[in-house]
Amino acid sequence: DIQMTQSPSSLSASVGDRVTITCRASQSISTYLNWYQQIPGKAPNLLIYGALSLQSGVPSRFSGGGSGTDFTLTISSVQPEDFATYYCQQSYSTPFTFGGGTKVEI
Amino acid sequence: QVQLQESGPGLVKPSETLSLTCTVSGGSINNSYWSWIRQPPGKGLEWIGYVFYTGSTNYNPSLKSRVTISLDTSKNQFSLKLNSVTTADTAVYYCAKMRGGSVNWFDPWGQGILVPVSS
């Protein structure tokens, strides 16, 4: 199985801060990497697919980057509604696997 | 806009079979992949498996011996059966549409259903 490791596991930020979350794969996965946001008590919501592509309806302050084994999710200016847990997921091969999550707190 | 809704019993006893159904509305179950994902309370996400509209399946090897995912195109539903459950199977279970092909992702998701395993 491909292991996905996110860092940090949690971070504190203020409204307006620039936030970057890192995801590392245990082997190269090209750009087969997706990002999800999960608000407590809700289902995950797709933000970024194919490492770089913004899902329709997602604010442009979210952006993805990277390829191979190292990936980033950046929020250019954190808004109050962005405080949530973020997960990366590889779709290079089955079993599809998720990172452990990064909780973004105020 | 496709929407998904999980349904099933609120409690399952150890050693019994967990059975859940996902009802798809706003679109056809045909020509798509459909997946189940779970999340133990306070923990991360685990992919369980998917079914293609043709009936072909792919399961996580960690659960493969206990899992069956099937679909009912006449009802626009797909289902999950997990047998011989233990307390470790307590989780929120999500159904999701999986974008298949060369690049895959899960969108949209159902709201999730908490299934405690307890005697």
PDB file of C-alpha atoms in Angstrom:
ATOM      1  CA  ASP A   1       0.000   0.000   0.000  1.00  0.00           C
ATOM      2  CA  ILE A   2       1.100   3.582  -0.595  1.00  0.00           C
ATOM      3  CA  GLN A   3       1.472   5.445   2.703  1.00  0.00           C
ATOM      4  CA  MET A   4       0.480   9.111   2.828  1.00  0.00           C
ATOM      5  CA  THR A   5       2.035  11.294   5.521  1.00  0.00           C
ATOM      6  CA  GLN A   6       0.736  14.777   6.252  1.00  0.00           C
ATOM      7  CA  SER A   7       2.468  17.508   8.200  1.00  0.00           C
ATOM      8  CA  PRO A   8       1.839  19.154  10.455  1.00  0.00           C
ATOM      9  CA  SER A   9      -0.924  17.164  12.176  1.00  0.00           C
ATOM     10  CA  SER A  10      -2.333  20.453  13.446  1.00  0.00           C
ATOM     11  CA  LEU A  11      -1.609  24.145  13.163  1.00  0.00           C
ATOM     12  CA  SER A  12      -2.894  27.407  14.553  1.00  0.00           C
ATOM     13  CA  ALA A  13      -3.593  30.324  12.263  1.00  0.00           C
ATOM     14  CA  SER A  14      -5.264  33.700  12.285  1.00  0.00           C
ATOM     15  CA  VAL A  15      -7.733  35.026   9.743  1.00  0.00           C
ATOM     16  CA  GLY A  16      -5.777  36.369   6.794  1.00  0.00           C
ATOM     17  CA  ASP A  17      -2.725  34.140   7.324  1.00  0.00           C
ATOM     18  CA  ARG A  18      -1.172  32.129   4.516  1.00  0.00           C
ATOM     19  CA  VAL A  19      -1.245  28.422   5.411  1.00  0.00           C
ATOM     20  CA  THR A  20       0.588  25.539   3.738  1.00  0.00           C
ATOM     21  CA  ILE A  21      -0.018  21.851   4.443  1.00  0.00           C
ATOM     22  CA  THR A  22       2.358  19.167   3.192  1.00  0.00           C
ATOM     23  CA  CYS A  23       1.591  15.614   2.062  1.00  0.00           C
ATOM     24  CA  ARG A  24       4.268  13.055   1.255  1.00  0.00           C
ATOM     25  CA  ALA A  25       3.731   9.728  -0.521  1.00  0.00           C
ATOM     26  CA  SER A  26       5.816   6.627   0.223  1.00  0.00           C
ATOM     27  CA  GLN A  27       6.471   6.223  -3.521  1.00  0.00           C
ATOM     28  CA  SER A  28       6.030   8.367  -6.594  1.00  0.00           C
ATOM     29  CA  ILE A  29       2.390   8.942  -7.510  1.00  0.00           C
ATOM     30  CA  SER A  30       2.880  11.476 -10.313  1.00  0.00           C
ATOM     31  CA  THR A  31       0.004  13.950  -9.803  1.00  0.00           C
ATOM     32  CA  TYR A  32      -2.584  11.383  -8.663  1.00  0.00           C
ATOM     33  CA  LEU A  33      -3.281  13.345  -5.500  1.00  0.00           C
ATOM     34  CA  ASN A  34      -6.511  14.844  -4.174  1.00  0.00           C
ATOM     35  CA  TRP A  35      -7.283  17.163  -1.252  1.00  0.00           C
ATOM     36  CA  TYR A  36     -10.445  17.218   0.870  1.00  0.00           C
ATOM     37  CA  GLN A  37     -11.758  19.544   3.582  1.00  0.00           C
ATOM     38  CA  GLN A  38     -13.782  18.135   6.466  1.00  0.00           C
ATOM     39  CA  ILE A  39     -15.746  20.373   8.799  1.00  0.00           C
ATOM     40  CA  PRO A  40     -16.619  18.668  12.128  1.00  0.00           C
ATOM     41  CA  GLY A  41     -19.752  16.552  11.836  1.00  0.00           C
ATOM     42  CA  LYS A  42     -19.778  16.788   8.045  1.00  0.00           C
ATOM     43  CA  ALA A  43     -18.601  14.635   5.163  1.00  0.00           C
ATOM     44  CA  PRO A  44     -15.308  15.445   3.433  1.00  0.00           C
ATOM     45  CA  ASN A  45     -15.563  17.853   0.503  1.00  0.00           C
ATOM     46  CA  LEU A  46     -13.301  17.722  -2.564  1.00  0.00           C
ATOM     47  CA  LEU A  47     -11.086  20.793  -2.942  1.00  0.00           C
ATOM     48  CA  ILE A  48      -8.294  19.838  -5.366  1.00  0.00           C
ATOM     49  CA  TYR A  49      -7.932  16.906  -7.768  1.00  0.00           C
ATOM     50  CA  GLY A  50      -4.980  15.821  -9.853  1.00  0.00           C
ATOM     51  CA  ALA A  51      -2.699  17.715  -7.446  1.00  0.00           C
ATOM     52  CA  LEU A  52      -3.312  21.054  -9.153  1.00  0.00           C
ATOM     53  CA  SER A  53      -6.914  21.389 -10.350  1.00  0.00           C
ATOM     54  CA  LEU A  54      -9.413  23.369  -8.313  1.00  0.00           C
ATOM     55  CA  GLN A  55     -12.815  21.691  -7.987  1.00  0.00           C
ATOM     56  CA  SER A  56     -15.703  23.764  -9.304  1.00  0.00           C
ATOM     57  CA  GLY A  57     -17.159  26.065  -6.646  1.00  0.00           C
ATOM     58  CA  VAL A  58     -14.058  26.005  -4.430  1.00  0.00           C
ATOM     59  CA  PRO A  59     -12.656  29.483  -3.629  1.00  0.00           C
ATOM     60  CA  SER A  60      -9.510  30.484  -5.501  1.00  0.00           C
ATOM     61  CA  ARG A  61      -7.623  31.078  -2.244  1.00  0.00           C
ATOM     62  CA  PHE A  62      -7.081  27.301  -2.222  1.00  0.00           C
ATOM     63  CA  SER A  63      -4.301  25.953  -4.432  1.00  0.00           C
ATOM     64  CA  GLY A  64      -2.431  22.692  -4.816  1.00  0.00           C
ATOM     65  CA  GLY A  65       1.069  21.919  -5.931  1.00  0.00           C
ATOM     66  CA  GLY A  66       3.660  19.212  -6.272  1.00  0.00           C
ATOM     67  CA  SER A  67       4.261  15.969  -8.112  1.00  0.00           C
ATOM     68  CA  GLY A  68       6.037  12.687  -7.502  1.00  0.00           C
ATOM     69  CA  THR A  69       6.149  12.247  -3.735  1.00  0.00           C
ATOM     70  CA  ASP A  70       5.775  15.754  -2.308  1.00  0.00           C
ATOM     71  CA  PHE A  71       2.616  17.836  -2.439  1.00  0.00           C
ATOM     72  CA  THR A  72       1.233  21.004  -0.868  1.00  0.00           C
ATOM     73  CA  LEU A  73      -2.145  22.545  -0.184  1.00  0.00           C
ATOM     74  CA  THR A  74      -2.010  26.312   0.304  1.00  0.00           C
ATOM     75  CA  ILE A  75      -4.675  28.656   1.593  1.00  0.00           C
ATOM     76  CA  SER A  76      -3.546  32.120   0.546  1.00  0.00           C
ATOM     77  CA  SER A  77      -5.622  34.022   3.120  1.00  0.00           C
ATOM     78  CA  VAL A  78      -7.390  31.872   5.704  1.00  0.00           C
ATOM     79  CA  GLN A  79     -11.051  32.735   6.276  1.00  0.00           C
ATOM     80  CA  PRO A  80     -13.199  31.780   9.318  1.00  0.00           C
ATOM     81  CA  GLU A  81     -14.971  29.052   7.321  1.00  0.00           C
ATOM     82  CA  ASP A  82     -11.619  27.391   6.499  1.00  0.00           C
ATOM     83  CA  PHE A  83     -11.003  26.153  10.021  1.00  0.00           C
ATOM     84  CA  ALA A  84     -11.373  22.416   9.465  1.00  0.00           C
ATOM     85  CA  THR A  85      -9.377  19.225   8.942  1.00  0.00           C
ATOM     86  CA  TYR A  86      -7.709  18.642   5.583  1.00  0.00           C
ATOM     87  CA  TYR A  87      -6.882  15.235   4.078  1.00  0.00           C
ATOM     88  CA  CYS A  88      -4.785  14.242   1.092  1.00  0.00           C
ATOM     89  CA  GLN A  89      -5.614  11.051  -0.839  1.00  0.00           C
ATOM     90  CA  GLN A  90      -3.670   9.177  -3.483  1.00  0.00           C
ATOM     91  CA  SER A  91      -5.447   7.706  -6.480  1.00  0.00           C
ATOM     92  CA  TYR A  92      -2.347   6.247  -8.168  1.00  0.00           C
ATOM     93  CA  SER A  93      -3.177   2.677  -7.179  1.00  0.00           C
ATOM     94  CA  THR A  94      -5.588   0.674  -5.074  1.00  0.00           C
ATOM     95  CA  PRO A  95      -6.046   0.476  -2.205  1.00  0.00           C
ATOM     96  CA  PHE A  96      -6.652   4.214  -2.308  1.00  0.00           C
ATOM     97  CA  THR A  97      -5.182   5.730   0.856  1.00  0.00           C
ATOM     98  CA  PHE A  98      -5.566   8.955   2.802  1.00  0.00           C
ATOM     99  CA  GLY A  99      -3.180  10.997   4.874  1.00  0.00           C
ATOM    100  CA  GLY A 100      -3.768  11.257   8.602  1.00  0.00           C
ATOM    101  CA  GLY A 101      -5.219  14.758   8.350  1.00  0.00           C
ATOM    102  CA  THR A 102      -4.165  18.279   9.285  1.00  0.00           C
ATOM    103  CA  LYS A 103      -6.397  20.210  11.650  1.00  0.00           C
ATOM    104  CA  VAL A 104      -6.354  23.966  11.055  1.00  0.00           C
ATOM    105  CA  GLU A 105      -7.378  25.799  14.213  1.00  0.00           C
ATOM    106  CA  ILE A 106      -7.802  29.395  15.194  1.00  0.00           C
TER     107      ILE A 106
ATOM    108  CA  GLN B   1     -26.805  17.637  -8.967  1.00  0.00           C
ATOM    109  CA  VAL B   2     -26.149  14.101  -7.752  1.00  0.00           C
ATOM    110  CA  GLN B   3     -26.902  13.517  -4.072  1.00  0.00           C
ATOM    111  CA  LEU B   4     -26.224  10.418  -1.979  1.00  0.00           C
ATOM    112  CA  GLN B   5     -27.901   9.230   1.215  1.00  0.00           C
ATOM    113  CA  GLU B   6     -26.809   6.337   3.423  1.00  0.00           C
ATOM    114  CA  SER B   7     -29.297   4.229   5.331  1.00  0.00           C
ATOM    115  CA  GLY B   8     -29.135   1.225   7.592  1.00  0.00           C
ATOM    116  CA  PRO B   9     -29.409  -0.011  11.180  1.00  0.00           C
ATOM    117  CA  GLY B  10     -28.149   2.189  13.950  1.00  0.00           C
ATOM    118  CA  LEU B  11     -26.428  -0.590  15.875  1.00  0.00           C
ATOM    119  CA  VAL B  12     -24.800  -3.899  14.975  1.00  0.00           C
ATOM    120  CA  LYS B  13     -23.748  -6.644  17.366  1.00  0.00           C
ATOM    121  CA  PRO B  14     -20.262  -8.191  17.280  1.00  0.00           C
ATOM    122  CA  SER B  15     -19.928 -11.150  14.885  1.00  0.00           C
ATOM    123  CA  GLU B  16     -23.001 -10.036  12.902  1.00  0.00           C
ATOM    124  CA  THR B  17     -23.201  -8.451   9.433  1.00  0.00           C
ATOM    125  CA  LEU B  18     -23.260  -4.706   8.873  1.00  0.00           C
ATOM    126  CA  SER B  19     -25.532  -3.805   5.961  1.00  0.00           C
ATOM    127  CA  LEU B  20     -25.861  -0.318   4.506  1.00  0.00           C
ATOM    128  CA  THR B  21     -27.552   1.113   1.437  1.00  0.00           C
ATOM    129  CA  CYS B  22     -26.716   4.277  -0.482  1.00  0.00           C
ATOM    130  CA  THR B  23     -29.515   5.868  -2.493  1.00  0.00           C
ATOM    131  CA  VAL B  24     -28.465   8.032  -5.423  1.00  0.00           C
ATOM    132  CA  SER B  25     -30.725  10.894  -6.497  1.00  0.00           C
ATOM    133  CA  GLY B  26     -30.395  13.586  -9.138  1.00  0.00           C
ATOM    134  CA  GLY B  27     -28.625  11.266 -11.554  1.00  0.00           C
ATOM    135  CA  SER B  28     -28.338   7.693 -12.759  1.00  0.00           C
ATOM    136  CA  ILE B  29     -26.179   5.054 -11.135  1.00  0.00           C
ATOM    137  CA  ASN B  30     -25.221   3.899 -14.626  1.00  0.00           C
ATOM    138  CA  ASN B  31     -21.871   4.720 -16.236  1.00  0.00           C
ATOM    139  CA  SER B  32     -20.215   5.553 -12.920  1.00  0.00           C
ATOM    140  CA  TYR B  33     -18.133   4.153 -10.095  1.00  0.00           C
ATOM    141  CA  TRP B  34     -19.517   4.117  -6.550  1.00  0.00           C
ATOM    142  CA  SER B  35     -17.498   3.767  -3.371  1.00  0.00           C
ATOM    143  CA  TRP B  36     -17.666   3.237   0.376  1.00  0.00           C
ATOM    144  CA  ILE B  37     -15.295   4.964   2.806  1.00  0.00           C
ATOM    145  CA  ARG B  38     -15.310   4.836   6.597  1.00  0.00           C
ATOM    146  CA  GLN B  39     -13.999   6.932   9.475  1.00  0.00           C
ATOM    147  CA  PRO B  40     -13.702   5.625  13.050  1.00  0.00           C
ATOM    148  CA  PRO B  41     -14.666   8.265  15.628  1.00  0.00           C
ATOM    149  CA  GLY B  42     -11.897  10.852  15.936  1.00  0.00           C
ATOM    150  CA  LYS B  43      -9.713   9.114  13.351  1.00  0.00           C
ATOM    151  CA  GLY B  44      -8.837   9.291   9.666  1.00  0.00           C
ATOM    152  CA  LEU B  45     -10.439   7.972   6.498  1.00  0.00           C
ATOM    153  CA  GLU B  46     -10.238   4.418   5.144  1.00  0.00           C
ATOM    154  CA  TRP B  47     -11.299   3.424   1.646  1.00  0.00           C
ATOM    155  CA  ILE B  48     -13.385   0.217   1.719  1.00  0.00           C
ATOM    156  CA  GLY B  49     -13.965  -0.442  -1.980  1.00  0.00           C
ATOM    157  CA  TYR B  50     -15.886   0.461  -5.107  1.00  0.00           C
ATOM    158  CA  VAL B  51     -18.365  -0.997  -7.565  1.00  0.00           C
ATOM    159  CA  PHE B  52     -18.666  -0.076 -11.237  1.00  0.00           C
ATOM    160  CA  TYR B  53     -22.129   0.080 -12.777  1.00  0.00           C
ATOM    161  CA  THR B  54     -21.346  -3.175 -14.606  1.00  0.00           C
ATOM    162  CA  GLY B  55     -21.042  -4.878 -11.225  1.00  0.00           C
ATOM    163  CA  SER B  56     -17.261  -5.215 -11.183  1.00  0.00           C
ATOM    164  CA  THR B  57     -15.690  -4.470  -7.818  1.00  0.00           C
ATOM    165  CA  ASN B  58     -12.383  -3.578  -6.171  1.00  0.00           C
ATOM    166  CA  TYR B  59     -11.890  -3.941  -2.420  1.00  0.00           C
ATOM    167  CA  ASN B  60      -9.301  -2.855   0.109  1.00  0.00           C
ATOM    168  CA  PRO B  61      -7.218  -5.990   0.824  1.00  0.00           C
ATOM    169  CA  SER B  62      -7.437  -5.223   4.556  1.00  0.00           C
ATOM    170  CA  LEU B  63     -11.204  -5.869   4.408  1.00  0.00           C
ATOM    171  CA  LYS B  64     -11.563  -7.974   1.266  1.00  0.00           C
ATOM    172  CA  SER B  65     -12.378 -11.239   3.032  1.00  0.00           C
ATOM    173  CA  ARG B  66     -15.377  -9.648   4.799  1.00  0.00           C
ATOM    174  CA  VAL B  67     -16.736  -7.101   2.285  1.00  0.00           C
ATOM    175  CA  THR B  68     -19.294  -7.206  -0.495  1.00  0.00           C
ATOM    176  CA  ILE B  69     -20.355  -4.128  -2.462  1.00  0.00           C
ATOM    177  CA  SER B  70     -23.195  -4.511  -4.934  1.00  0.00           C
ATOM    178  CA  LEU B  71     -25.670  -2.374  -6.788  1.00  0.00           C
ATOM    179  CA  ASP B  72     -29.349  -2.348  -7.722  1.00  0.00           C
ATOM    180  CA  THR B  73     -29.733  -0.270 -10.868  1.00  0.00           C
ATOM    181  CA  SER B  74     -33.531  -0.560 -10.787  1.00  0.00           C
ATOM    182  CA  LYS B  75     -33.574   1.283  -7.462  1.00  0.00           C
ATOM    183  CA  ASN B  76     -30.583   3.526  -8.196  1.00  0.00           C
ATOM    184  CA  GLN B  77     -28.900   2.174  -5.073  1.00  0.00           C
ATOM    185  CA  PHE B  78     -25.681   0.440  -4.099  1.00  0.00           C
ATOM    186  CA  SER B  79     -24.960  -1.398  -0.886  1.00  0.00           C
ATOM    187  CA  LEU B  80     -22.252  -2.495   1.533  1.00  0.00           C
ATOM    188  CA  LYS B  81     -22.126  -5.702   3.511  1.00  0.00           C
ATOM    189  CA  LEU B  82     -19.381  -6.242   6.078  1.00  0.00           C
ATOM    190  CA  ASN B  83     -19.553  -9.532   7.929  1.00  0.00           C
ATOM    191  CA  SER B  84     -18.104 -10.780  11.210  1.00  0.00           C
ATOM    192  CA  VAL B  85     -17.872  -7.263  12.608  1.00  0.00           C
ATOM    193  CA  THR B  86     -15.994  -6.318  15.768  1.00  0.00           C
ATOM    194  CA  THR B  87     -15.875  -3.136  17.806  1.00  0.00           C
ATOM    195  CA  ALA B  88     -13.008  -2.022  15.533  1.00  0.00           C
ATOM    196  CA  ASP B  89     -15.566  -1.643  12.733  1.00  0.00           C
ATOM    197  CA  THR B  90     -17.381   1.109  14.641  1.00  0.00           C
ATOM    198  CA  ALA B  91     -17.223   4.109  12.317  1.00  0.00           C
ATOM    199  CA  VAL B  92     -19.060   6.684  10.289  1.00  0.00           C
ATOM    200  CA  TYR B  93     -19.650   5.056   6.912  1.00  0.00           C
ATOM    201  CA  TYR B  94     -19.776   7.292   3.845  1.00  0.00           C
ATOM    202  CA  CYS B  95     -20.877   6.471   0.343  1.00  0.00           C
ATOM    203  CA  ALA B  96     -19.414   8.529  -2.489  1.00  0.00           C
ATOM    204  CA  LYS B  97     -19.382   8.808  -6.246  1.00  0.00           C
ATOM    205  CA  MET B  98     -15.970   8.014  -7.590  1.00  0.00           C
ATOM    206  CA  ARG B  99     -14.723   9.698 -10.725  1.00  0.00           C
ATOM    207  CA  GLY B 100     -13.208   6.770 -12.573  1.00  0.00           C
ATOM    208  CA  GLY B 101     -10.788   6.434 -15.430  1.00  0.00           C
ATOM    209  CA  SER B 102      -7.172   7.537 -15.461  1.00  0.00           C
ATOM    210  CA  VAL B 103      -7.647   9.972 -12.582  1.00  0.00           C
ATOM    211  CA  ASN B 104      -9.916   9.161  -9.653  1.00  0.00           C
ATOM    212  CA  TRP B 105     -11.462  11.204  -6.878  1.00  0.00           C
ATOM    213  CA  PHE B 106     -14.487  11.050  -4.562  1.00  0.00           C
ATOM    214  CA  ASP B 107     -17.231  13.616  -5.126  1.00  0.00           C
ATOM    215  CA  PRO B 108     -19.894  14.048  -3.955  1.00  0.00           C
ATOM    216  CA  TRP B 109     -20.197  12.227  -0.627  1.00  0.00           C
ATOM    217  CA  GLY B 110     -23.237  11.231   1.387  1.00  0.00           C
ATOM    218  CA  GLN B 111     -23.694  12.804   4.815  1.00  0.00           C
ATOM    219  CA  GLY B 112     -22.461   9.631   6.519  1.00  0.00           C
ATOM    220  CA  ILE B 113     -24.046   7.227   8.963  1.00  0.00           C
ATOM    221  CA  LEU B 114     -22.587   6.267  12.332  1.00  0.00           C
ATOM    222  CA  VAL B 115     -22.661   2.524  12.907  1.00  0.00           C
ATOM    223  CA  PRO B 116     -21.670   1.464  16.422  1.00  0.00           C
ATOM    224  CA  VAL B 117     -20.719  -2.176  16.910  1.00  0.00           C
ATOM    225  CA  SER B 118     -21.694  -3.170  20.412  1.00  0.00           C
ATOM    226  CA  SER B 119     -23.419  -5.937  22.306  1.00  0.00           C
TER     227      SER B 119
END
